[in-house]
Structures are given as C-alpha cells and as structure tokens.
Amino acid sequence: RSEQNLPRRISAERWTKRSHRSTNYWAADPMSRRHIASNLVALYIVQGMQYVFPLLVLPILTRAIGLERYGVLSFWQSLAAVLVMVVDYGFGYSSIRAINQSDSQTQREAIFWSTMWAKLTLLLPATAILASIAVVTEHAGDPGIILAAWLSLLGASLSPAWYFVAI
C-alpha cells in the first residue's frame, strides 16, 4: 500500500521503524528472568511467613498471658475487626471506582472528603457498639485492650489507603 492509503495517524515510515514493533522482553534480557524469579520467590516466602508466624507465636503468647486473657484479647480483636468492616463499608471499592471515573481534580477532592466524612460518621455508631459491649460484658478485660480496639477503628476511619490505590 502506498503512504496515502494508510490511516493518517500511522505513516509508512513510522510503521517500519524497529522501535515501534513489539519487543519480547524475556528474550531481550535474560537477567530479568532471574530478577523476576527471585522477587517471586521472596514474595511467596513473605506471604507464607504471614501464615506461619502467628502459629509460632500463639503458644508463646498463651503461655505468657494465660488462656483467659488470651480469650479476652481474641474477643476484642474480633469485635474490632468486625467494626472496622462496618466503618469501611465498601469504600475501598465504590470510592476507588468513583475517583477513577472522575474527570477533574475538584471532583476527586469532593469524592475524597465525602468518603472521609462518611467513614467518620460510621465511626460514631461503631464506637457506641464498642462502648456498649464494654459496659455489658462481665469480663471486659483490660481497658488498654478496649482502647486498642477503638484505636484500630479510628485508624480505619482516618486511613486514606483507598485513595492511594485509586490514584
């Protein structure tokens, strides 16, 4: 075909240049294969240790603080995890999608602040639930454990991690 018959955005000269052809990066740099493989192995080791480490620490922790206090600690950690899900309320999906579909910086700012205010608003009933369970339970445990549970709620409501995923 002649140059006149080609679409305007791709000229015949540009089409034939080597720099615009697809490149097989695996064949181009054999060292990258080793680099990627070593990174993959390291990531698998880290992921595996995230499962193995708690299993190794569990006997030490139960021996150090006792079974009853470990049960109280587990209860408050579980309650905090459930309430963190209430505070997050799916903003990790809906707000990320909204930011990615936004056209301007002002829209992104509006989405950011509305999400942050919504998370802080959801913090109030989550705090009320946490406080009411602390009052009602017979063995509430150490006030430091309850404070740590509330701080995890506060951290989840103030965390802008969803925003950094979106941008």
Coordinates of N, CA, C and O in Angstrom, one line a residue:
R1 N 0.8 -1.2 0.0 CA 0.0 0.0 0.0 C 0.9 1.2 0.0 O 1.9 1.3 0.6
S2 N 0.4 2.2 -0.6 CA 1.2 3.5 -0.6 C 0.9 4.2 0.7 O -0.1 3.9 1.4
E3 N 1.7 5.2 0.9 CA 1.6 6.0 2.1 C 0.3 6.8 2.2 O -0.3 7.1 3.2
Q4 N -0.3 7.1 1.1 CA -1.5 7.9 1.0 C -2.7 7.0 1.4 O -3.7 7.6 1.9
N5 N -2.7 5.7 1.3 CA -3.8 4.9 1.6 C -3.8 4.5 3.1 O -4.8 4.0 3.6
L6 N -2.7 4.7 3.8 CA -2.6 4.4 5.2 C -3.4 5.4 6.0 O -3.5 6.5 5.6
P7 N -3.9 5.0 7.2 CA -4.5 6.0 8.1 C -3.6 7.1 8.4 O -2.3 6.9 8.5
R8 N -4.1 8.3 8.7 CA -3.3 9.5 8.9 C -2.4 9.4 10.1 O -1.3 9.9 10.1
R9 N -2.8 8.7 11.2 CA -2.0 8.7 12.4 C -0.8 7.8 12.3 O 0.1 7.9 13.1
I10 N -0.8 6.8 11.4 CA 0.4 5.9 11.2 C 0.9 6.1 9.9 O 0.4 5.7 8.9
S11 N 2.1 6.7 9.8 CA 2.8 6.8 8.5 C 3.5 5.6 8.1 O 3.9 4.8 9.0
A12 N 3.8 5.4 6.9 CA 4.6 4.2 6.5 C 6.0 4.2 7.1 O 6.5 3.1 7.5
E13 N 6.6 5.3 7.2 CA 7.9 5.4 7.7 C 7.9 5.0 9.2 O 8.8 4.3 9.7
R14 N 6.9 5.5 10.0 CA 6.9 5.2 11.4 C 6.5 3.7 11.6 O 7.0 3.1 12.5
W15 N 5.7 3.2 10.8 CA 5.3 1.8 10.9 C 6.5 0.8 10.7 O 6.6 -0.2 11.4
T16 N 7.4 1.2 9.9 CA 8.5 0.3 9.6 C 9.7 0.4 10.6 O 10.6 -0.3 10.6
K17 N 9.7 1.5 11.5 CA 10.8 1.6 12.4 C 10.8 0.5 13.4 O 9.7 0.1 13.9
R18 N 11.9 0.1 13.8 CA 12.1 -1.0 14.7 C 11.6 -0.7 16.1 O 11.1 -1.5 16.9
S19 N 11.7 0.6 16.5 CA 11.4 1.0 17.9 C 9.9 0.8 18.2 O 9.4 0.8 19.3
H20 N 9.0 0.8 17.1 CA 7.6 0.7 17.3 C 7.1 -0.7 17.2 O 5.9 -0.9 17.3
R21 N 7.9 -1.7 17.0 CA 7.5 -3.1 16.9 C 7.4 -3.6 18.4 O 8.1 -3.1 19.3
S22 N 6.6 -4.6 18.6 CA 6.6 -5.2 19.9 C 7.9 -5.9 20.2 O 8.5 -6.5 19.3
T23 N 8.3 -5.9 21.4 CA 9.6 -6.5 21.8 C 9.3 -7.6 22.8 O 8.5 -7.4 23.7
N24 N 10.0 -8.7 22.6 CA 9.9 -9.7 23.6 C 11.0 -9.5 24.7 O 12.2 -9.7 24.5
Y25 N 10.5 -8.9 25.8 CA 11.4 -8.5 26.9 C 12.1 -9.7 27.6 O 13.2 -9.6 28.1
W26 N 11.4 -10.9 27.6 CA 12.0 -12.0 28.2 C 13.3 -12.4 27.4 O 14.3 -12.8 28.0
A27 N 13.2 -12.4 26.1 CA 14.3 -12.8 25.2 C 15.4 -11.7 25.2 O 16.6 -12.0 25.0
A28 N 15.0 -10.5 25.4 CA 15.9 -9.3 25.3 C 16.9 -9.3 26.4 O 18.0 -9.0 26.3
D29 N 16.4 -9.6 27.6 CA 17.3 -9.5 28.8 C 17.1 -10.8 29.7 O 16.2 -10.9 30.4
P30 N 18.0 -11.7 29.5 CA 17.9 -12.9 30.3 C 18.1 -12.7 31.8 O 17.6 -13.5 32.6
M31 N 18.7 -11.6 32.2 CA 18.9 -11.3 33.6 C 17.5 -11.0 34.3 O 17.3 -11.2 35.4
S32 N 16.6 -10.4 33.5 CA 15.4 -10.0 34.0 C 14.6 -11.3 34.5 O 13.8 -11.2 35.4
R33 N 14.8 -12.4 33.8 CA 14.1 -13.6 34.2 C 14.6 -14.1 35.6 O 13.7 -14.4 36.4
R34 N 15.8 -14.0 35.9 CA 16.3 -14.3 37.2 C 15.8 -13.3 38.3 O 15.5 -13.7 39.4
H35 N 15.8 -12.0 37.9 CA 15.4 -11.0 38.8 C 13.9 -11.2 39.2 O 13.5 -11.1 40.3
I36 N 13.1 -11.5 38.2 CA 11.6 -11.7 38.4 C 11.4 -12.9 39.2 O 10.6 -13.0 40.2
A37 N 12.2 -14.0 38.9 CA 12.0 -15.2 39.6 C 12.4 -15.1 41.1 O 11.8 -15.6 42.0
S38 N 13.5 -14.3 41.4 CA 13.9 -14.2 42.8 C 12.9 -13.3 43.5 O 12.7 -13.5 44.7
N39 N 12.4 -12.3 42.9 CA 11.3 -11.5 43.5 C 10.1 -12.3 43.8 O 9.5 -12.2 44.8
L40 N 9.7 -13.2 42.9 CA 8.6 -14.1 43.1 C 8.8 -15.0 44.3 O 7.9 -15.2 45.1
V41 N 9.9 -15.6 44.4 CA 10.2 -16.5 45.5 C 10.2 -15.7 46.8 O 9.7 -16.2 47.8
A42 N 10.8 -14.5 46.8 CA 10.7 -13.7 48.0 C 9.3 -13.3 48.4 O 9.0 -13.4 49.6
L43 N 8.5 -13.0 47.5 CA 7.1 -12.7 47.8 C 6.3 -13.9 48.4 O 5.5 -13.8 49.3
Y44 N 6.6 -15.1 47.8 CA 6.0 -16.3 48.3 C 6.5 -16.6 49.7 O 5.7 -17.0 50.6
I45 N 7.7 -16.3 50.0 CA 8.2 -16.5 51.4 C 7.6 -15.6 52.4 O 7.2 -16.0 53.5
V46 N 7.4 -14.3 52.0 CA 6.8 -13.3 52.9 C 5.3 -13.7 53.1 O 4.9 -13.7 54.2
Q47 N 4.6 -14.1 52.1 CA 3.2 -14.5 52.2 C 3.1 -15.7 53.1 O 2.2 -15.8 53.9
G48 N 4.0 -16.7 52.9 CA 4.0 -17.9 53.7 C 4.3 -17.6 55.2 O 3.6 -18.1 56.1
M49 N 5.2 -16.6 55.5 CA 5.5 -16.3 56.8 C 4.4 -15.5 57.5 O 4.2 -15.6 58.7
Q50 N 3.5 -14.9 56.7 CA 2.3 -14.2 57.3 C 1.4 -15.3 57.9 O 0.6 -15.0 58.8
Y51 N 1.4 -16.5 57.4 CA 0.6 -17.6 57.9 C 1.3 -18.3 59.0 O 0.7 -18.8 60.0
V52 N 2.6 -18.5 58.8 CA 3.4 -19.4 59.8 C 3.7 -18.6 61.1 O 3.6 -19.2 62.2
F53 N 4.0 -17.3 61.0 CA 4.4 -16.5 62.2 C 3.4 -16.5 63.3 O 3.7 -16.8 64.4
P54 N 2.1 -16.3 63.0 CA 1.1 -16.3 64.1 C 1.0 -17.7 64.7 O 0.8 -17.8 65.9
L55 N 1.2 -18.8 63.9 CA 1.1 -20.1 64.5 C 2.3 -20.4 65.4 O 2.2 -21.1 66.4
L56 N 3.4 -19.8 65.1 CA 4.6 -19.9 66.0 C 4.5 -19.1 67.3 O 5.0 -19.5 68.3
V57 N 3.8 -17.9 67.2 CA 3.7 -17.0 68.3 C 2.6 -17.4 69.3 O 2.7 -17.1 70.5
L58 N 1.6 -18.1 68.8 CA 0.4 -18.5 69.6 C 0.8 -19.2 70.9 O 0.3 -18.8 71.9
P59 N 1.6 -20.3 70.8 CA 1.9 -21.0 72.1 C 2.7 -20.0 73.1 O 2.5 -20.1 74.3
I60 N 3.6 -19.2 72.6 CA 4.3 -18.3 73.4 C 3.4 -17.3 74.1 O 3.5 -17.0 75.3
L61 N 2.5 -16.7 73.3 CA 1.6 -15.7 73.8 C 0.6 -16.3 74.8 O 0.4 -15.7 75.9
T62 N 0.1 -17.5 74.6 CA -0.9 -18.1 75.5 C -0.2 -18.4 76.8 O -0.7 -18.4 77.9
R63 N 1.1 -18.9 76.7 CA 1.8 -19.2 77.9 C 2.2 -17.9 78.7 O 2.1 -17.9 80.0
A64 N 2.4 -16.8 78.0 CA 2.8 -15.6 78.7 C 1.6 -14.9 79.4 O 1.8 -14.4 80.5
I65 N 0.5 -14.8 78.7 CA -0.6 -14.0 79.3 C -1.7 -14.9 79.8 O -2.6 -14.4 80.5
G66 N -1.7 -16.2 79.6 CA -2.7 -17.1 80.1 C -3.8 -17.3 79.1 O -4.1 -16.4 78.3
L67 N -4.5 -18.4 79.3 CA -5.6 -18.7 78.3 C -6.8 -17.7 78.5 O -7.4 -17.4 77.5
E68 N -7.1 -17.4 79.7 CA -8.3 -16.5 79.9 C -8.1 -15.1 79.3 O -8.9 -14.6 78.6
R69 N -6.9 -14.5 79.5 CA -6.6 -13.2 79.0 C -6.4 -13.3 77.5 O -6.8 -12.4 76.8
Y70 N -5.9 -14.4 77.0 CA -5.8 -14.6 75.5 C -7.2 -14.6 74.9 O -7.5 -14.1 73.8
G71 N -8.2 -15.3 75.6 CA -9.5 -15.3 75.1 C -10.2 -13.9 75.1 O -10.9 -13.5 74.1
V72 N -9.9 -13.1 76.1 CA -10.4 -11.7 76.1 C -9.8 -10.9 75.0 O -10.5 -10.2 74.3
L73 N -8.5 -11.1 74.8 CA -7.8 -10.4 73.7 C -8.4 -10.8 72.4 O -8.6 -9.9 71.5
S74 N -8.6 -12.0 72.2 CA -9.1 -12.5 70.9 C -10.5 -12.0 70.7 O -10.9 -11.6 69.5
F75 N -11.3 -11.9 71.7 CA -12.7 -11.4 71.6 C -12.7 -9.9 71.1 O -13.4 -9.5 70.2
W76 N -11.9 -9.1 71.8 CA -11.8 -7.7 71.4 C -11.2 -7.4 70.0 O -11.6 -6.5 69.3
Q77 N -10.2 -8.3 69.7 CA -9.7 -8.2 68.3 C -10.7 -8.5 67.3 O -10.8 -7.9 66.2
S78 N -11.5 -9.6 67.5 CA -12.5 -10.0 66.6 C -13.6 -8.9 66.5 O -14.1 -8.6 65.4
L79 N -14.0 -8.4 67.6 CA -15.0 -7.3 67.6 C -14.5 -6.1 66.8 O -15.2 -5.5 66.0
A80 N -13.2 -5.7 67.1 CA -12.7 -4.6 66.3 C -12.6 -4.9 64.8 O -12.9 -4.0 64.0
A81 N -12.3 -6.1 64.4 CA -12.2 -6.4 63.0 C -13.6 -6.3 62.4 O -13.7 -5.8 61.2
V82 N -14.6 -6.8 63.1 CA -16.0 -6.6 62.5 C -16.4 -5.2 62.4 O -17.0 -4.7 61.4
L83 N -16.1 -4.4 63.4 CA -16.4 -3.0 63.4 C -15.6 -2.2 62.4 O -16.1 -1.2 61.8
V84 N -14.4 -2.6 62.1 CA -13.6 -2.0 61.0 C -14.3 -2.2 59.7 O -14.3 -1.3 58.8
M85 N -14.9 -3.4 59.5 CA -15.6 -3.7 58.3 C -16.8 -2.8 58.2 O -17.2 -2.3 57.1
V86 N -17.5 -2.5 59.3 CA -18.6 -1.5 59.3 C -18.2 -0.1 58.9 O -18.8 0.5 58.1
V87 N -17.0 0.3 59.5 CA -16.5 1.6 59.2 C -16.1 1.8 57.7 O -16.3 2.8 57.1
D88 N -15.5 0.7 57.2 CA -15.0 0.8 55.8 C -16.2 0.7 54.8 O -16.1 1.4 53.8
Y89 N -17.2 -0.1 55.1 CA -18.5 -0.1 54.4 C -18.3 -0.2 52.8 O -19.1 0.4 52.1
G90 N -17.3 -0.8 52.3 CA -17.1 -0.9 50.9 C -16.5 0.3 50.2 O -16.6 0.4 49.0
F91 N -16.0 1.3 51.0 CA -15.5 2.5 50.3 C -14.2 2.1 49.5 O -13.8 2.8 48.6
G92 N -13.6 1.0 49.9 CA -12.4 0.6 49.1 C -12.8 0.2 47.7 O -11.9 0.2 46.8
Y93 N -14.0 -0.1 47.4 CA -14.4 -0.4 46.0 C -15.2 0.8 45.4 O -14.8 1.3 44.3
S94 N -16.2 1.3 46.1 CA -17.0 2.4 45.5 C -16.3 3.7 45.3 O -16.4 4.3 44.2
S95 N -15.5 4.1 46.3 CA -14.8 5.4 46.1 C -13.6 5.3 45.1 O -13.4 6.2 44.4
I96 N -13.0 4.1 45.1 CA -11.9 4.0 44.1 C -12.5 4.0 42.7 O -12.0 4.7 41.8
R97 N -13.6 3.4 42.5 CA -14.3 3.4 41.2 C -14.7 4.9 40.8 O -14.5 5.3 39.7
A98 N -15.3 5.6 41.8 CA -15.7 6.9 41.5 C -14.6 7.9 41.2 O -14.7 8.7 40.3
I99 N -13.4 7.7 41.9 CA -12.3 8.5 41.6 C -11.7 8.2 40.2 O -11.3 9.1 39.5
N100 N -11.7 6.9 39.9 CA -11.2 6.6 38.5 C -12.1 7.1 37.4 O -11.6 7.3 36.3
Q101 N -13.4 7.3 37.7 CA -14.3 7.7 36.7 C -14.4 9.3 36.7 O -15.0 9.8 35.8
S102 N -13.8 9.9 37.7 CA -13.9 11.4 37.7 C -13.1 12.0 36.7 O -12.1 11.5 36.2
D103 N -13.5 13.2 36.3 CA -12.8 14.0 35.2 C -11.9 15.1 35.7 O -10.9 15.4 35.0
S104 N -12.1 15.6 36.9 CA -11.3 16.7 37.3 C -10.8 16.5 38.7 O -11.3 15.7 39.4
Q105 N -9.8 17.4 39.1 CA -9.3 17.3 40.4 C -10.3 17.7 41.5 O -10.3 17.2 42.6
T106 N -11.2 18.7 41.1 CA -12.2 19.1 42.1 C -13.2 18.0 42.4 O -13.7 17.8 43.5
Q107 N -13.5 17.2 41.4 CA -14.4 16.0 41.6 C -13.7 15.0 42.5 O -14.3 14.4 43.4
R108 N -12.4 14.8 42.3 CA -11.7 13.8 43.1 C -11.6 14.3 44.5 O -11.7 13.5 45.5
E109 N -11.4 15.6 44.7 CA -11.4 16.2 46.1 C -12.7 16.0 46.8 O -12.8 15.7 48.0
A110 N -13.8 16.2 46.0 CA -15.2 16.1 46.6 C -15.4 14.6 47.0 O -16.0 14.4 48.1
I111 N -15.0 13.7 46.2 CA -15.2 12.3 46.5 C -14.3 11.9 47.7 O -14.8 11.2 48.6
F112 N -13.1 12.4 47.8 CA -12.2 12.1 48.9 C -12.8 12.6 50.2 O -13.0 11.8 51.2
W113 N -13.3 13.9 50.3 CA -13.8 14.4 51.5 C -15.2 13.8 51.9 O -15.4 13.6 53.0
S114 N -16.0 13.5 50.9 CA -17.3 12.9 51.2 C -17.1 11.5 51.8 O -17.7 11.1 52.7
T115 N -16.1 10.8 51.2 CA -15.8 9.4 51.8 C -15.2 9.5 53.2 O -15.6 8.7 54.1
M116 N -14.3 10.5 53.4 CA -13.7 10.6 54.7 C -14.8 11.0 55.8 O -14.8 10.4 56.9
W117 N -15.7 11.9 55.4 CA -16.7 12.3 56.3 C -17.7 11.1 56.6 O -18.2 10.9 57.7
A118 N -18.0 10.3 55.6 CA -18.9 9.2 55.7 C -18.2 8.1 56.6 O -18.9 7.6 57.5
K119 N -16.9 7.9 56.5 CA -16.2 7.0 57.4 C -16.2 7.5 58.8 O -16.4 6.7 59.8
L120 N -16.0 8.8 59.0 CA -16.0 9.3 60.3 C -17.4 9.3 60.9 O -17.6 9.1 62.1
T121 N -18.4 9.4 60.1 CA -19.8 9.3 60.6 C -20.1 7.9 61.0 O -20.8 7.7 62.0
L122 N -19.6 6.9 60.3 CA -19.8 5.5 60.6 C -19.0 5.1 61.9 O -19.3 4.1 62.5
L123 N -18.0 5.9 62.2 CA -17.2 5.7 63.4 C -18.0 5.9 64.7 O -17.8 5.2 65.6
L124 N -19.0 6.8 64.6 CA -19.8 7.1 65.8 C -20.6 5.9 66.2 O -20.6 5.5 67.4
P125 N -21.4 5.2 65.3 CA -22.2 4.1 65.8 C -21.3 2.9 66.2 O -21.6 2.1 67.1
A126 N -20.1 2.8 65.5 CA -19.2 1.7 65.8 C -18.6 1.9 67.2 O -18.4 1.0 68.0
T127 N -18.3 3.2 67.5 CA -17.8 3.5 68.9 C -18.9 3.2 69.9 O -18.6 2.7 71.0
A128 N -20.2 3.5 69.6 CA -21.3 3.2 70.5 C -21.4 1.7 70.7 O -21.7 1.3 71.9
I129 N -21.3 1.0 69.7 CA -21.4 -0.5 69.8 C -20.3 -1.0 70.7 O -20.5 -1.8 71.6
L130 N -19.0 -0.5 70.4 CA -17.9 -1.0 71.2 C -18.0 -0.6 72.7 O -17.8 -1.4 73.5
A131 N -18.5 0.6 73.0 CA -18.7 1.1 74.3 C -19.8 0.3 75.0 O -19.6 -0.1 76.2
S132 N -20.9 0.0 74.3 CA -22.0 -0.7 75.0 C -21.6 -2.1 75.3 O -22.0 -2.7 76.3
I133 N -20.8 -2.8 74.4 CA -20.4 -4.1 74.7 C -19.4 -4.1 75.8 O -19.3 -5.0 76.6
A134 N -18.5 -3.1 75.9 CA -17.6 -3.0 77.0 C -18.3 -2.8 78.3 O -17.9 -3.4 79.4
V135 N -19.5 -2.1 78.3 CA -20.2 -1.9 79.6 C -21.0 -3.2 80.0 O -21.0 -3.6 81.1
V136 N -21.5 -3.9 79.0 CA -22.4 -5.0 79.2 C -21.6 -6.3 79.6 O -22.1 -7.1 80.4
T137 N -20.5 -6.5 79.0 CA -19.7 -7.7 79.2 C -19.2 -7.8 80.7 O -18.8 -6.8 81.3
E138 N -19.3 -9.0 81.2 CA -18.9 -9.3 82.6 C -17.4 -9.2 82.7 O -16.9 -8.6 83.7
H139 N -16.7 -9.8 81.8 CA -15.2 -9.8 81.9 C -14.7 -8.9 80.7 O -14.3 -9.4 79.7
A140 N -14.8 -7.6 80.9 CA -14.5 -6.7 79.8 C -13.0 -6.7 79.6 O -12.6 -6.4 78.5
G141 N -12.2 -7.1 80.5 CA -10.8 -7.2 80.3 C -10.1 -5.9 80.6 O -10.7 -5.0 81.3
D142 N -8.9 -5.8 80.2 CA -8.1 -4.6 80.4 C -8.6 -3.4 79.6 O -8.9 -3.5 78.4
P143 N -8.7 -2.2 80.2 CA -9.1 -1.0 79.4 C -8.2 -0.7 78.3 O -8.6 -0.1 77.3
G144 N -6.9 -1.1 78.4 CA -6.0 -0.9 77.3 C -6.3 -1.7 76.1 O -6.1 -1.3 75.0
I145 N -6.9 -2.9 76.3 CA -7.3 -3.7 75.1 C -8.5 -3.0 74.4 O -8.6 -3.0 73.2
I146 N -9.4 -2.5 75.2 CA -10.6 -1.8 74.6 C -10.1 -0.6 73.9 O -10.6 -0.2 72.8
L147 N -9.2 0.2 74.5 CA -8.6 1.3 73.8 C -7.9 1.0 72.5 O -8.1 1.7 71.5
A148 N -7.2 -0.1 72.5 CA -6.5 -0.6 71.3 C -7.6 -0.9 70.2 O -7.4 -0.6 69.0
A149 N -8.7 -1.5 70.6 CA -9.7 -1.9 69.7 C -10.3 -0.6 69.1 O -10.6 -0.5 67.9
W150 N -10.6 0.4 70.0 CA -11.1 1.7 69.5 C -10.1 2.4 68.6 O -10.5 3.0 67.6
L151 N -8.8 2.3 68.9 CA -7.8 3.0 68.1 C -7.7 2.3 66.7 O -7.4 3.0 65.7
S152 N -7.9 1.0 66.6 CA -8.0 0.4 65.3 C -9.2 0.9 64.5 O -9.1 1.0 63.3
L153 N -10.3 1.1 65.2 CA -11.4 1.7 64.5 C -11.1 3.1 64.0 O -11.4 3.5 62.9
L154 N -10.5 3.9 64.9 CA -10.1 5.3 64.5 C -9.1 5.3 63.3 O -9.3 6.1 62.4
G155 N -8.2 4.4 63.4 CA -7.2 4.3 62.3 C -7.8 3.9 61.0 O -7.5 4.4 59.9
A156 N -8.8 3.0 61.0 CA -9.5 2.6 59.8 C -10.3 3.7 59.2 O -10.5 3.8 58.0
S157 N -10.9 4.5 60.1 CA -11.8 5.6 59.6 C -10.9 6.8 59.0 O -11.4 7.5 58.2
L158 N -9.7 7.0 59.5 CA -8.9 8.0 59.1 C -7.9 7.6 58.0 O -7.2 8.5 57.4
S159 N -7.9 6.4 57.7 CA -6.9 5.9 56.7 C -7.3 6.2 55.3 O -8.4 5.9 54.8
P160 N -6.4 6.9 54.5 CA -6.7 7.2 53.1 C -6.1 6.2 52.2 O -5.8 6.6 51.0
A161 N -5.9 5.0 52.6 CA -5.3 4.0 51.8 C -6.1 3.8 50.5 O -5.5 3.5 49.4
W162 N -7.4 3.8 50.6 CA -8.2 3.6 49.4 C -7.9 4.7 48.3 O -8.0 4.4 47.1
Y163 N -7.6 5.9 48.8 CA -7.4 7.0 47.8 C -6.1 6.7 47.1 O -6.0 7.0 45.9
F164 N -5.0 6.2 47.8 CA -3.8 6.0 47.2 C -3.8 4.8 46.2 O -3.1 4.8 45.2
V165 N -4.8 3.9 46.4 CA -5.0 2.8 45.5 C -5.6 3.4 44.2 O -5.3 3.0 43.1
A166 N -6.5 4.4 44.4 CA -7.2 4.9 43.3 C -6.4 5.8 42.4 O -6.5 5.8 41.1
I167 N -5.4 6.5 43.0 CA -4.6 7.4 42.1 C -3.4 6.7 41.7 O -2.8 6.8 40.7

